[in-house]
């Protein structure tokens, strides 16, 4: 046993002597040059290429590193064995990431790549105006040499786009409104914002399913149509007009669109905008991937059809009007009320939606809502400004089934077919808005049978009321037609009597003239 220990000690001593001799003969510079040469020779015979993406490029943060980290979070959560969990500020989701010195494989267009997250300690730093983190982080991408053009030209761009999509999805959405009186905040921004927490989605929206599917497909085509809009030379924007009776879900539709696309909402209050210049500035301060909303536009400013002439203004039409919104400083030839010399004009609003200034951003949606579409000017409704007109109608039977599922968790399996068939027969005649139906279901949400019974009773009473009003209108129209026919029949008699009286008077005058001639 002693001999074994002595032999091992001799070997360790020989190894230490050899190491010191090697360091004395081969200085660090020579060893570094030899290692570099060996690495280059190895790379010449290797079929792989390695791309390093560091967290910090000099003193600036590398955006590509953050994009790769977000992109890998979508696949790491499924295939990774050791994960790092993070949650960024203003984020609504937890992000998965690669742990230190861990690897993951990814595929793109049939090409397999390998990502490795490398974390090492940074060497001692000198005096820096911006201290660097103690750990040096980065990703190493291993690819084959023949795949290098594809990776550099397409794959990295795909990673950036995918990361932006994930970032927008995880980021907290905001609801903006223009400041009162056009005031600016400390950063010179005219918009004020709050977190957007509206839970409305297309699944919970009370609307015909086929119509909802058409709207969702149109929104998807818009969001993915950047190359199409560039090829056709059109601005990357789209307009939607939501019109219909009050309580039919126009605001819920806007919230569902924002949640579906992950866009922010800019709720523009036109009564707080003083002139066209201020309107353009508000447009310039909006971001891409946003929905610009003007609700009840017919109530904000006067947008009546310009082709309709007002008798009080003579032959002057809307084309001659310099001011549309009432303010202070002049008088309107339409209403005779005082108007402002610096108010919003219809021309300014049209340029806002489809002019040169509407192209200062990209991927934006304009949504206007109104209860009376007939009051809006035809120039505002044309394609290019309001591309898609969506009629928000009264509650239909298909929309009612969605409301029953939302508020009562009602399924067709447990439903009473008799009651539903009766509701189906009267719901179109009742002309009830989804808001009224929702309120009735909320009130009776603890008892499904009572909710259906009261709903059926309410729909029947409204259907009967609408039927009576319709019959009154029909009777009134019939009476008007009868009176008109009577007037038409009576008018020839009056004309003939008038002609007879006129002829008698003419004959008497002729007789008098003859008598006078004879006497002479």
Short mmCIF file of C-alpha atoms in Angstrom, two decimals:
data_model
loop_
_atom_site.label_atom_id
_atom_site.label_comp_id
_atom_site.label_asym_id
_atom_site.label_seq_id
_atom_site.Cartn_x
_atom_site.Cartn_y
_atom_site.Cartn_z
CA UNK A 1 0.00 0.00 0.00
CA UNK A 2 2.90 2.30 0.86
CA UNK A 3 4.46 1.66 -2.52
CA UNK A 4 1.25 2.71 -4.32
CA UNK A 5 1.06 5.99 -2.41
CA UNK A 6 4.71 6.74 -3.06
CA UNK A 7 4.28 6.00 -6.78
CA UNK A 8 1.26 8.32 -6.98
CA UNK A 9 3.17 11.08 -5.20
CA UNK A 10 6.02 10.72 -7.63
CA UNK A 11 3.63 10.99 -10.59
CA UNK A 12 2.00 14.12 -9.20
CA UNK A 13 5.40 15.67 -8.64
CA UNK A 14 6.44 14.85 -12.17
CA UNK A 15 3.20 16.34 -13.50
CA UNK A 16 3.75 19.56 -11.54
CA UNK A 17 7.34 19.80 -12.78
CA UNK A 18 6.20 19.22 -16.38
CA UNK A 19 3.53 21.90 -16.07
CA UNK A 20 5.96 24.48 -14.73
CA UNK A 21 8.46 23.55 -17.44
CA UNK A 22 5.73 23.85 -20.12
CA UNK A 23 4.73 27.31 -18.85
CA UNK A 24 8.36 28.42 -18.83
CA UNK A 25 9.03 27.21 -22.37
CA UNK A 26 5.65 28.25 -23.86
CA UNK A 27 4.56 31.73 -22.64
CA UNK A 28 0.83 32.67 -22.51
CA UNK A 29 1.01 34.60 -25.80
CA UNK A 30 2.35 31.55 -27.62
CA UNK A 31 -0.24 29.29 -26.06
CA UNK A 32 -3.03 31.70 -27.06
CA UNK A 33 -1.76 31.83 -30.66
CA UNK A 34 -1.58 28.02 -30.80
CA UNK A 35 -5.13 27.70 -29.45
CA UNK A 36 -6.37 30.21 -32.00
CA UNK A 37 -4.64 28.35 -34.82
CA UNK A 38 -6.10 25.06 -33.64
CA UNK A 39 -9.57 26.62 -33.51
CA UNK A 40 -9.27 27.94 -37.06
CA UNK A 41 -8.10 24.55 -38.33
CA UNK A 42 -11.02 22.90 -36.54
CA UNK A 43 -13.48 25.36 -38.08
CA UNK A 44 -12.12 24.69 -41.56
CA UNK A 45 -12.92 21.02 -41.24
CA UNK A 46 -16.14 21.59 -39.29
CA UNK A 47 -19.51 21.70 -41.11
CA UNK A 48 -21.03 24.16 -38.59
CA UNK A 49 -20.99 27.94 -38.19
CA UNK A 50 -21.42 29.65 -34.82
CA UNK A 51 -23.11 33.05 -34.45
CA UNK A 52 -22.77 34.89 -31.13
CA UNK A 53 -25.47 37.32 -29.97
CA UNK A 54 -24.41 39.14 -26.80
CA UNK A 55 -26.74 40.94 -24.42
CA UNK A 56 -24.76 44.20 -24.53
CA UNK A 57 -23.08 45.51 -27.65
CA UNK A 58 -20.44 47.87 -26.32
CA UNK A 59 -22.48 49.95 -23.89
CA UNK A 60 -25.85 49.63 -25.66
CA UNK A 61 -28.42 46.88 -25.20
CA UNK A 62 -28.64 44.46 -28.10
CA UNK A 63 -32.27 44.33 -29.29
CA UNK A 64 -31.62 41.05 -31.09
CA UNK A 65 -30.75 39.38 -27.78
CA UNK A 66 -34.08 40.41 -26.25
CA UNK A 67 -35.91 39.28 -29.38
CA UNK A 68 -34.27 35.85 -29.30
CA UNK A 69 -35.12 35.52 -25.62
CA UNK A 70 -38.79 36.27 -26.30
CA UNK A 71 -38.92 34.04 -29.37
CA UNK A 72 -37.46 31.04 -27.57
CA UNK A 73 -39.94 31.51 -24.73
CA UNK A 74 -42.74 30.25 -27.01
CA UNK A 75 -41.08 26.86 -27.57
CA UNK A 76 -39.00 26.49 -24.40
CA UNK A 77 -42.13 26.13 -22.26
CA UNK A 78 -42.95 22.94 -24.16
CA UNK A 79 -39.60 21.26 -24.81
CA UNK A 80 -37.28 22.70 -22.17
CA UNK A 81 -36.28 20.73 -19.07
CA UNK A 82 -34.87 23.60 -17.04
CA UNK A 83 -36.58 26.97 -17.39
CA UNK A 84 -36.12 30.50 -16.10
CA UNK A 85 -39.33 32.43 -15.41
CA UNK A 86 -39.62 36.23 -15.73
CA UNK A 87 -42.37 38.81 -15.77
CA UNK A 88 -41.61 42.22 -17.21
CA UNK A 89 -43.07 45.53 -16.08
CA UNK A 90 -46.56 46.22 -17.54
CA UNK A 91 -46.71 42.63 -18.74
CA UNK A 92 -49.77 40.43 -18.33
CA UNK A 93 -48.02 37.06 -18.73
CA UNK A 94 -45.07 35.09 -17.37
CA UNK A 95 -42.23 34.58 -19.85
CA UNK A 96 -40.32 31.31 -20.04
CA UNK A 97 -36.65 31.34 -20.96
CA UNK A 98 -33.61 29.12 -21.30
CA UNK A 99 -31.67 28.48 -18.12
CA UNK A 100 -27.97 29.25 -17.93
CA UNK A 101 -25.82 27.21 -20.35
CA UNK A 102 -28.79 25.22 -21.64
CA UNK A 103 -29.53 24.30 -25.29
CA UNK A 104 -32.64 24.02 -27.44
CA UNK A 105 -33.24 23.07 -31.06
CA UNK A 106 -35.45 24.96 -33.48
CA UNK A 107 -36.51 24.42 -37.11
CA UNK A 108 -37.23 26.93 -39.87
CA UNK A 109 -38.23 25.99 -43.43
CA UNK A 110 -36.86 22.49 -42.92
CA UNK A 111 -33.55 23.73 -41.47
CA UNK A 112 -32.59 22.71 -37.92
CA UNK A 113 -30.62 25.14 -35.73
CA UNK A 114 -29.40 25.00 -32.14
CA UNK A 115 -29.57 27.83 -29.62
CA UNK A 116 -27.33 27.83 -26.53
CA UNK A 117 -27.63 30.32 -23.69
CA UNK A 118 -24.14 31.08 -22.36
CA UNK A 119 -23.63 32.88 -19.07
CA UNK A 120 -20.13 33.65 -17.73
CA UNK A 121 -18.57 35.97 -15.18
CA UNK A 122 -17.36 39.29 -16.52
CA UNK A 123 -13.76 40.27 -15.87
CA UNK A 124 -12.90 43.08 -13.49
CA UNK A 125 -14.06 46.40 -14.89
CA UNK A 126 -12.24 49.67 -14.85
CA UNK A 127 -13.90 53.04 -14.40
CA UNK A 128 -17.01 53.21 -16.61
CA UNK A 129 -19.66 55.90 -16.74
CA UNK A 130 -22.19 53.10 -17.14
CA UNK A 131 -21.34 49.99 -15.07
CA UNK A 132 -21.93 46.67 -16.84
CA UNK A 133 -23.62 43.65 -15.27
CA UNK A 134 -21.40 41.20 -13.41
CA UNK A 135 -22.55 38.36 -15.65
CA UNK A 136 -21.90 38.23 -19.37
CA UNK A 137 -24.89 36.75 -21.19
CA UNK A 138 -25.37 35.80 -24.78
CA UNK A 139 -26.85 33.31 -27.23
CA UNK A 140 -24.83 31.14 -29.59
CA UNK A 141 -26.56 29.97 -32.74
CA UNK A 142 -25.11 26.85 -34.34
CA UNK A 143 -26.05 26.30 -37.98
CA UNK A 144 -24.68 24.40 -40.94
CA UNK A 145 -22.55 26.29 -43.44
CA UNK A 146 -24.90 25.68 -46.36
CA UNK A 147 -27.79 27.15 -44.33
CA UNK A 148 -26.02 30.41 -43.53
CA UNK A 149 -27.66 32.53 -46.32
CA UNK A 150 -31.15 31.39 -45.31
CA UNK A 151 -30.55 32.08 -41.63
CA UNK A 152 -29.08 35.55 -42.14
CA UNK A 153 -31.64 36.64 -44.75
CA UNK A 154 -34.90 35.20 -43.40
CA UNK A 155 -34.64 33.41 -40.07
CA UNK A 156 -33.40 36.33 -37.97
CA UNK A 157 -36.08 38.62 -39.43
CA UNK A 158 -38.65 35.96 -38.60
CA UNK A 159 -37.34 35.85 -35.02
CA UNK A 160 -37.66 39.64 -34.70
CA UNK A 161 -41.23 39.68 -36.05
CA UNK A 162 -42.29 36.79 -33.85
CA UNK A 163 -40.75 38.45 -30.79
CA UNK A 164 -42.61 41.68 -31.51
CA UNK A 165 -45.86 39.75 -31.74
CA UNK A 166 -45.20 38.03 -28.40
CA UNK A 167 -44.22 41.34 -26.80
CA UNK A 168 -47.42 43.01 -27.96
CA UNK A 169 -49.48 40.07 -26.75
CA UNK A 170 -47.91 40.09 -23.29
CA UNK A 171 -47.83 43.86 -22.95
CA UNK A 172 -50.62 45.57 -21.07
CA UNK A 173 -52.98 47.30 -23.50
CA UNK A 174 -53.85 50.95 -22.95
CA UNK A 175 -56.93 53.08 -23.47
CA UNK A 176 -56.06 56.64 -24.52
CA UNK A 177 -58.15 59.81 -24.60
CA UNK A 178 -57.18 63.30 -25.72
CA UNK A 179 -56.51 65.74 -22.92
CA UNK A 180 -59.14 68.30 -22.03
CA UNK A 181 -58.69 71.49 -23.98
CA UNK A 182 -55.71 70.09 -25.88
CA UNK A 183 -53.35 70.36 -22.89
CA UNK A 184 -50.04 68.46 -22.90
CA UNK A 185 -48.53 66.29 -20.20
CA UNK A 186 -44.99 66.58 -18.85
CA UNK A 187 -43.62 64.77 -21.92
CA UNK A 188 -45.55 66.92 -24.40
CA UNK A 189 -48.06 64.16 -25.21
CA UNK A 190 -51.71 65.23 -25.78
CA UNK A 191 -53.02 61.75 -24.88
CA UNK A 192 -53.84 60.43 -21.41
CA UNK A 193 -54.03 56.68 -20.84
CA UNK A 194 -55.31 54.06 -18.44
CA UNK A 195 -54.96 50.26 -18.54
CA UNK A 196 -57.47 48.66 -20.89
CA UNK A 197 -59.23 45.85 -19.03
CA UNK A 198 -62.41 45.36 -21.06
CA UNK A 199 -63.19 41.59 -21.15
CA UNK A 200 -65.26 41.59 -24.34
CA UNK A 201 -64.22 39.07 -26.99
CA UNK A 202 -65.76 37.76 -30.19
CA UNK A 203 -66.73 34.59 -28.31
CA UNK A 204 -68.89 36.55 -25.86
CA UNK A 205 -70.17 39.12 -28.37
CA UNK A 206 -73.91 38.73 -29.02
CA UNK A 207 -73.96 38.72 -32.80
CA UNK A 208 -74.67 36.41 -35.69
CA UNK A 209 -71.79 33.86 -35.80
CA UNK A 210 -71.38 34.06 -39.57
CA UNK A 211 -71.13 37.84 -39.46
CA UNK A 212 -68.59 37.65 -36.63
CA UNK A 213 -66.51 35.19 -38.62
CA UNK A 214 -66.44 37.58 -41.58
CA UNK A 215 -65.26 40.44 -39.36
CA UNK A 216 -62.56 38.31 -37.72
CA UNK A 217 -61.25 37.14 -41.10
CA UNK A 218 -61.18 40.75 -42.34
CA UNK A 219 -59.20 41.82 -39.25
CA UNK A 220 -56.73 38.96 -39.70
CA UNK A 221 -56.21 39.82 -43.36
CA UNK A 222 -55.54 43.42 -42.38
CA UNK A 223 -53.05 42.56 -39.64
CA UNK A 224 -51.11 40.24 -41.96
CA UNK A 225 -51.36 42.41 -45.08
CA UNK A 226 -48.30 44.65 -44.83
CA UNK A 227 -46.76 43.35 -48.06
CA UNK A 228 -50.13 43.53 -49.83
CA UNK A 229 -50.65 47.19 -48.92
CA UNK A 230 -47.12 48.03 -50.01
CA UNK A 231 -47.56 46.31 -53.37
CA UNK A 232 -50.86 48.07 -54.07
CA UNK A 233 -49.58 51.49 -52.96
CA UNK A 234 -52.18 51.92 -50.24
CA UNK A 235 -51.73 53.17 -46.71
CA UNK A 236 -51.79 50.36 -44.17
CA UNK A 237 -55.05 51.36 -42.49
CA UNK A 238 -58.69 50.34 -42.53
CA UNK A 239 -61.97 51.97 -41.55
CA UNK A 240 -65.02 50.41 -39.92
CA UNK A 241 -68.42 52.05 -39.43
CA UNK A 242 -70.60 50.60 -36.69
CA UNK A 243 -74.19 51.78 -36.92
CA UNK A 244 -77.49 50.70 -35.44
CA UNK A 245 -79.88 51.39 -32.55
CA UNK A 246 -78.51 52.17 -29.09
CA UNK A 247 -77.69 49.13 -26.96
CA UNK A 248 -76.78 46.79 -29.82
CA UNK A 249 -73.14 46.30 -28.76
CA UNK A 250 -71.09 48.84 -30.73
CA UNK A 251 -68.70 49.57 -27.84
CA UNK A 252 -68.38 45.86 -27.07
CA UNK A 253 -67.47 45.27 -30.71
CA UNK A 254 -64.62 47.79 -30.46
CA UNK A 255 -63.31 46.13 -27.30
CA UNK A 256 -63.52 42.70 -28.95
CA UNK A 257 -61.54 43.99 -31.95
CA UNK A 258 -58.83 45.39 -29.66
CA UNK A 259 -58.56 42.16 -27.66
CA UNK A 260 -58.54 40.07 -30.85
CA UNK A 261 -55.67 42.00 -32.46
CA UNK A 262 -53.86 43.10 -29.27
CA UNK A 263 -54.11 46.79 -30.26
CA UNK A 264 -54.32 49.90 -28.07
CA UNK A 265 -57.41 52.13 -28.31
CA UNK A 266 -57.39 55.89 -28.85
CA UNK A 267 -60.83 57.28 -27.95
CA UNK A 268 -60.94 60.65 -29.71
CA UNK A 269 -63.30 63.23 -28.21
CA UNK A 270 -63.94 65.73 -31.01
CA UNK A 271 -65.56 68.32 -28.74
CA UNK A 272 -62.16 68.84 -27.08
CA UNK A 273 -60.38 69.48 -30.40
CA UNK A 274 -60.34 73.13 -31.45
CA UNK A 275 -59.20 73.06 -35.07
CA UNK A 276 -57.91 70.90 -37.91
CA UNK A 277 -54.27 71.53 -37.00
CA UNK A 278 -54.82 70.15 -33.50
CA UNK A 279 -56.60 67.13 -35.01
CA UNK A 280 -53.55 66.37 -37.17
CA UNK A 281 -51.23 66.66 -34.16
CA UNK A 282 -53.34 64.15 -32.27
CA UNK A 283 -53.10 61.77 -35.22
CA UNK A 284 -49.32 62.14 -35.35
CA UNK A 285 -49.02 61.21 -31.67
CA UNK A 286 -50.84 57.88 -32.10
CA UNK A 287 -48.79 54.71 -32.37
CA UNK A 288 -48.96 51.88 -34.85
CA UNK A 289 -51.06 48.80 -34.07
CA UNK A 290 -53.85 50.91 -32.62
CA UNK A 291 -57.58 51.55 -33.06
CA UNK A 292 -58.70 55.19 -33.33
CA UNK A 293 -62.33 55.49 -32.21
CA UNK A 294 -64.84 58.30 -32.62
CA UNK A 295 -68.10 57.29 -30.96
CA UNK A 296 -71.45 58.87 -31.85
CA UNK A 297 -69.85 60.94 -34.57
CA UNK A 298 -73.20 62.38 -35.65
CA UNK A 299 -73.54 63.95 -32.17
CA UNK A 300 -70.01 65.41 -32.05
CA UNK A 301 -70.03 67.59 -35.17
CA UNK A 302 -72.51 68.38 -37.92
CA UNK A 303 -71.89 65.92 -40.77
CA UNK A 304 -75.20 66.11 -42.59
CA UNK A 305 -75.15 65.33 -46.30
CA UNK A 306 -73.75 68.40 -48.07
CA UNK A 307 -75.99 67.83 -51.09
CA UNK A 308 -79.08 68.65 -49.03
CA UNK A 309 -79.76 72.37 -49.20
CA UNK A 310 -81.34 74.31 -46.37
CA UNK A 311 -84.20 76.58 -47.48
CA UNK A 312 -83.16 79.26 -45.03
CA UNK A 313 -79.76 79.52 -46.71
CA UNK A 314 -81.10 80.00 -50.21
CA UNK A 315 -79.04 78.30 -52.87
CA UNK A 316 -75.99 78.00 -50.66
CA UNK A 317 -74.94 74.42 -49.89
CA UNK A 318 -72.58 72.67 -47.48
CA UNK A 319 -69.74 73.06 -49.95
CA UNK A 320 -69.79 76.77 -49.19
CA UNK A 321 -69.57 76.39 -45.41
CA UNK A 322 -66.16 77.08 -43.88
CA UNK A 323 -67.09 75.79 -40.41
CA UNK A 324 -68.85 72.63 -39.36
CA UNK A 325 -68.58 72.51 -35.59
CA UNK A 326 -70.06 75.35 -33.56
CA UNK A 327 -67.62 77.47 -31.62
CA UNK A 328 -67.16 81.19 -31.35
CA UNK A 329 -66.37 83.97 -33.75
CA UNK A 330 -68.95 83.94 -36.57
CA UNK A 331 -72.41 82.79 -37.58
CA UNK A 332 -73.38 79.63 -39.38
CA UNK A 333 -75.54 79.97 -42.46
CA UNK A 334 -77.17 76.64 -41.65
CA UNK A 335 -78.40 77.17 -38.10
CA UNK A 336 -77.79 80.85 -37.60
CA UNK A 337 -75.79 80.01 -34.48
CA UNK A 338 -72.43 81.40 -33.58
CA UNK A 339 -69.48 79.43 -34.99
CA UNK A 340 -65.75 79.53 -34.45
CA UNK A 341 -63.23 80.62 -37.02
CA UNK A 342 -60.89 77.86 -35.83
CA UNK A 343 -63.32 74.94 -35.54
CA UNK A 344 -63.09 71.47 -37.10
CA UNK A 345 -64.28 71.32 -40.69
CA UNK A 346 -65.61 68.35 -42.58
CA UNK A 347 -62.62 68.63 -44.90
CA UNK A 348 -60.29 68.31 -41.92
CA UNK A 349 -62.05 65.18 -40.71
CA UNK A 350 -61.96 63.64 -44.19
CA UNK A 351 -58.22 64.32 -44.46
CA UNK A 352 -57.81 62.87 -40.97
CA UNK A 353 -59.24 59.52 -42.11
CA UNK A 354 -58.01 59.34 -45.71
CA UNK A 355 -55.62 62.19 -46.44
CA UNK A 356 -51.87 62.59 -46.56
CA UNK A 357 -51.68 62.90 -42.79
CA UNK A 358 -53.46 59.57 -42.31
CA UNK A 359 -50.33 57.87 -43.75
CA UNK A 360 -47.95 59.14 -41.05
CA UNK A 361 -48.31 55.78 -39.24
CA UNK A 362 -49.02 52.18 -40.17
CA UNK A 363 -51.31 49.34 -39.11
CA UNK A 364 -54.05 51.54 -37.71
CA UNK A 365 -57.80 51.07 -37.71
CA UNK A 366 -60.39 53.86 -37.71
CA UNK A 367 -63.74 53.01 -36.12
CA UNK A 368 -66.71 55.40 -36.20
CA UNK A 369 -70.00 54.67 -34.45
CA UNK A 370 -73.40 56.27 -35.01
CA UNK A 371 -77.05 55.62 -34.30
CA UNK A 372 -78.21 57.44 -37.44
CA UNK A 373 -76.19 56.63 -40.53
CA UNK A 374 -78.51 58.71 -42.70
CA UNK A 375 -77.22 61.85 -40.98
CA UNK A 376 -73.62 61.36 -42.12
CA UNK A 377 -72.16 62.89 -45.24
CA UNK A 378 -71.73 60.45 -48.13
CA UNK A 379 -68.05 61.47 -48.54
CA UNK A 380 -67.31 60.09 -45.08
CA UNK A 381 -68.96 56.74 -45.86
CA UNK A 382 -67.15 55.89 -49.08
CA UNK A 383 -64.57 53.12 -49.41
CA UNK A 384 -61.10 54.22 -48.37
CA UNK A 385 -62.50 56.00 -45.33
CA UNK A 386 -65.10 53.59 -44.00
CA UNK A 387 -64.20 50.37 -45.81
CA UNK A 388 -66.59 48.07 -43.96
CA UNK A 389 -70.08 49.02 -42.76
CA UNK A 390 -71.26 46.82 -39.88
CA UNK A 391 -74.93 47.01 -38.95
CA UNK A 392 -75.44 46.24 -35.26
CA UNK A 393 -79.02 44.94 -35.33
CA UNK A 394 -81.51 43.94 -32.68
CA UNK A 395 -81.00 40.69 -30.79
CA UNK A 396 -81.55 37.67 -33.02
CA UNK A 397 -82.07 34.09 -31.90
CA UNK A 398 -78.46 33.11 -32.63
CA UNK A 399 -77.25 36.11 -30.60
CA UNK A 400 -79.66 35.19 -27.81
CA UNK A 401 -78.11 31.73 -27.49
CA UNK A 402 -74.71 33.38 -26.96
CA UNK A 403 -76.18 35.58 -24.20
CA UNK A 404 -77.77 32.55 -22.53
CA UNK A 405 -74.41 30.83 -22.52
CA UNK A 406 -72.61 33.91 -21.16
CA UNK A 407 -74.98 34.80 -18.33
CA UNK A 408 -76.71 31.52 -17.46
CA UNK A 409 -74.11 29.00 -18.66
CA UNK A 410 -76.97 27.53 -20.63
CA UNK A 411 -76.34 24.71 -23.09
CA UNK A 412 -78.68 23.32 -25.72
CA UNK A 413 -78.58 19.88 -24.07
CA UNK A 414 -80.26 21.09 -20.89
CA UNK A 415 -82.52 23.65 -22.56
CA UNK A 416 -86.29 23.45 -22.75
CA UNK A 417 -87.03 23.15 -26.45
CA UNK A 418 -90.62 24.35 -26.02
CA UNK A 419 -89.62 27.64 -24.42
CA UNK A 420 -86.81 28.22 -26.89
CA UNK A 421 -89.10 27.56 -29.84
CA UNK A 422 -91.60 30.10 -28.51
CA UNK A 423 -88.77 32.61 -28.01
CA UNK A 424 -87.53 31.94 -31.54
CA UNK A 425 -90.96 32.78 -32.99
CA UNK A 426 -91.32 36.16 -31.26
CA UNK A 427 -87.75 37.48 -30.89
CA UNK A 428 -87.58 38.99 -34.37
CA UNK A 429 -90.94 40.71 -33.90
CA UNK A 430 -89.99 42.03 -30.45
CA UNK A 431 -87.03 44.11 -31.74
CA UNK A 432 -85.16 43.95 -28.43
CA UNK A 433 -81.55 45.06 -28.08
CA UNK A 434 -78.89 42.76 -26.61
CA UNK A 435 -78.45 45.25 -23.75
CA UNK A 436 -82.08 44.81 -22.67
CA UNK A 437 -81.84 41.03 -22.87
CA UNK A 438 -78.57 41.05 -20.91
CA UNK A 439 -80.05 43.14 -18.12
CA UNK A 440 -83.00 40.77 -17.80
CA UNK A 441 -80.70 37.73 -17.67
CA UNK A 442 -78.41 39.35 -15.10
CA UNK A 443 -81.37 40.03 -12.85
CA UNK A 444 -82.46 36.37 -12.93
CA UNK A 445 -79.07 34.68 -13.28
CA UNK A 446 -79.62 32.50 -10.20
CA UNK A 447 -82.69 30.80 -11.66
CA UNK A 448 -82.51 29.73 -15.30
CA UNK A 449 -86.15 28.74 -15.65
CA UNK A 450 -87.40 32.02 -14.22
CA UNK A 451 -85.04 33.94 -16.49
CA UNK A 452 -86.37 32.16 -19.60
CA UNK A 453 -89.99 32.57 -18.51
CA UNK A 454 -89.61 36.30 -17.87
CA UNK A 455 -87.68 36.71 -21.09
CA UNK A 456 -90.44 35.00 -23.07
CA UNK A 457 -93.11 37.13 -21.43
CA UNK A 458 -91.17 40.33 -22.12
CA UNK A 459 -90.58 39.42 -25.76
CA UNK A 460 -94.27 38.57 -26.28
CA UNK A 461 -95.42 41.87 -24.80
CA UNK A 462 -92.98 43.85 -26.93
CA UNK A 463 -93.94 41.89 -30.04
CA UNK A 464 -97.62 42.67 -29.39
CA UNK A 465 -96.83 46.33 -28.78
CA UNK A 466 -94.83 46.53 -32.00
CA UNK A 467 -97.67 44.81 -33.85
CA UNK A 468 -100.22 47.35 -32.58
CA UNK A 469 -97.97 50.24 -33.55
CA UNK A 470 -97.46 48.73 -36.97
CA UNK A 471 -101.20 48.26 -37.50
CA UNK A 472 -101.81 51.86 -36.44
CA UNK A 473 -99.26 53.05 -38.96
CA UNK A 474 -100.85 50.91 -41.66
CA UNK A 475 -104.33 52.21 -40.81
CA UNK A 476 -103.01 55.74 -40.81
CA UNK A 477 -101.40 55.22 -44.19
CA UNK A 478 -104.63 53.70 -45.55
CA UNK A 479 -106.65 56.66 -44.27
CA UNK A 480 -104.20 59.05 -45.90
CA UNK A 481 -104.52 57.14 -49.17
CA UNK A 482 -108.33 57.26 -48.96
CA UNK A 483 -108.29 61.00 -48.27
CA UNK A 484 -105.93 61.53 -51.16
CA UNK A 485 -108.19 59.51 -53.45
CA UNK A 486 -111.18 61.57 -52.31
CA UNK A 487 -109.31 64.77 -53.04
CA UNK A 488 -108.40 63.43 -56.44
CA UNK A 489 -112.04 62.51 -57.16
CA UNK A 490 -113.39 65.78 -55.81
CA UNK A 491 -110.96 67.99 -57.65
CA UNK A 492 -112.41 67.29 -61.17
CA UNK A 493 -115.93 68.16 -59.96
CA UNK A 494 -114.78 71.43 -58.51
CA UNK A 495 -112.93 72.21 -61.72
CA UNK A 496 -115.98 71.43 -63.89
CA UNK A 497 -118.29 73.54 -61.69
CA UNK A 498 -115.79 76.36 -61.86
CA UNK A 499 -115.64 76.04 -65.66
CA UNK A 500 -119.50 76.05 -65.88
CA UNK A 501 -119.75 79.17 -63.73
CA UNK A 502 -117.01 80.74 -65.80
CA UNK A 503 -118.82 79.93 -69.07
CA UNK A 504 -122.13 81.34 -67.73
CA UNK A 505 -120.41 84.56 -66.74
CA UNK A 506 -118.89 84.75 -70.23
CA UNK A 507 -122.28 84.24 -71.91
CA UNK A 508 -123.91 86.92 -69.76
CA UNK A 509 -121.14 89.34 -70.63
CA UNK A 510 -121.62 88.59 -74.34
CA UNK A 511 -125.39 89.19 -74.09
CA UNK A 512 -124.80 92.51 -72.38
CA UNK A 513 -122.40 93.56 -75.11
CA UNK A 514 -124.96 92.63 -77.80
CA UNK A 515 -127.69 94.61 -76.07
CA UNK A 516 -125.48 97.62 -75.79
CA UNK A 517 -124.61 97.37 -79.48
CA UNK A 518 -128.31 97.13 -80.50
CA UNK A 519 -129.29 100.12 -78.39
CA UNK A 520 -126.63 102.17 -80.01
#
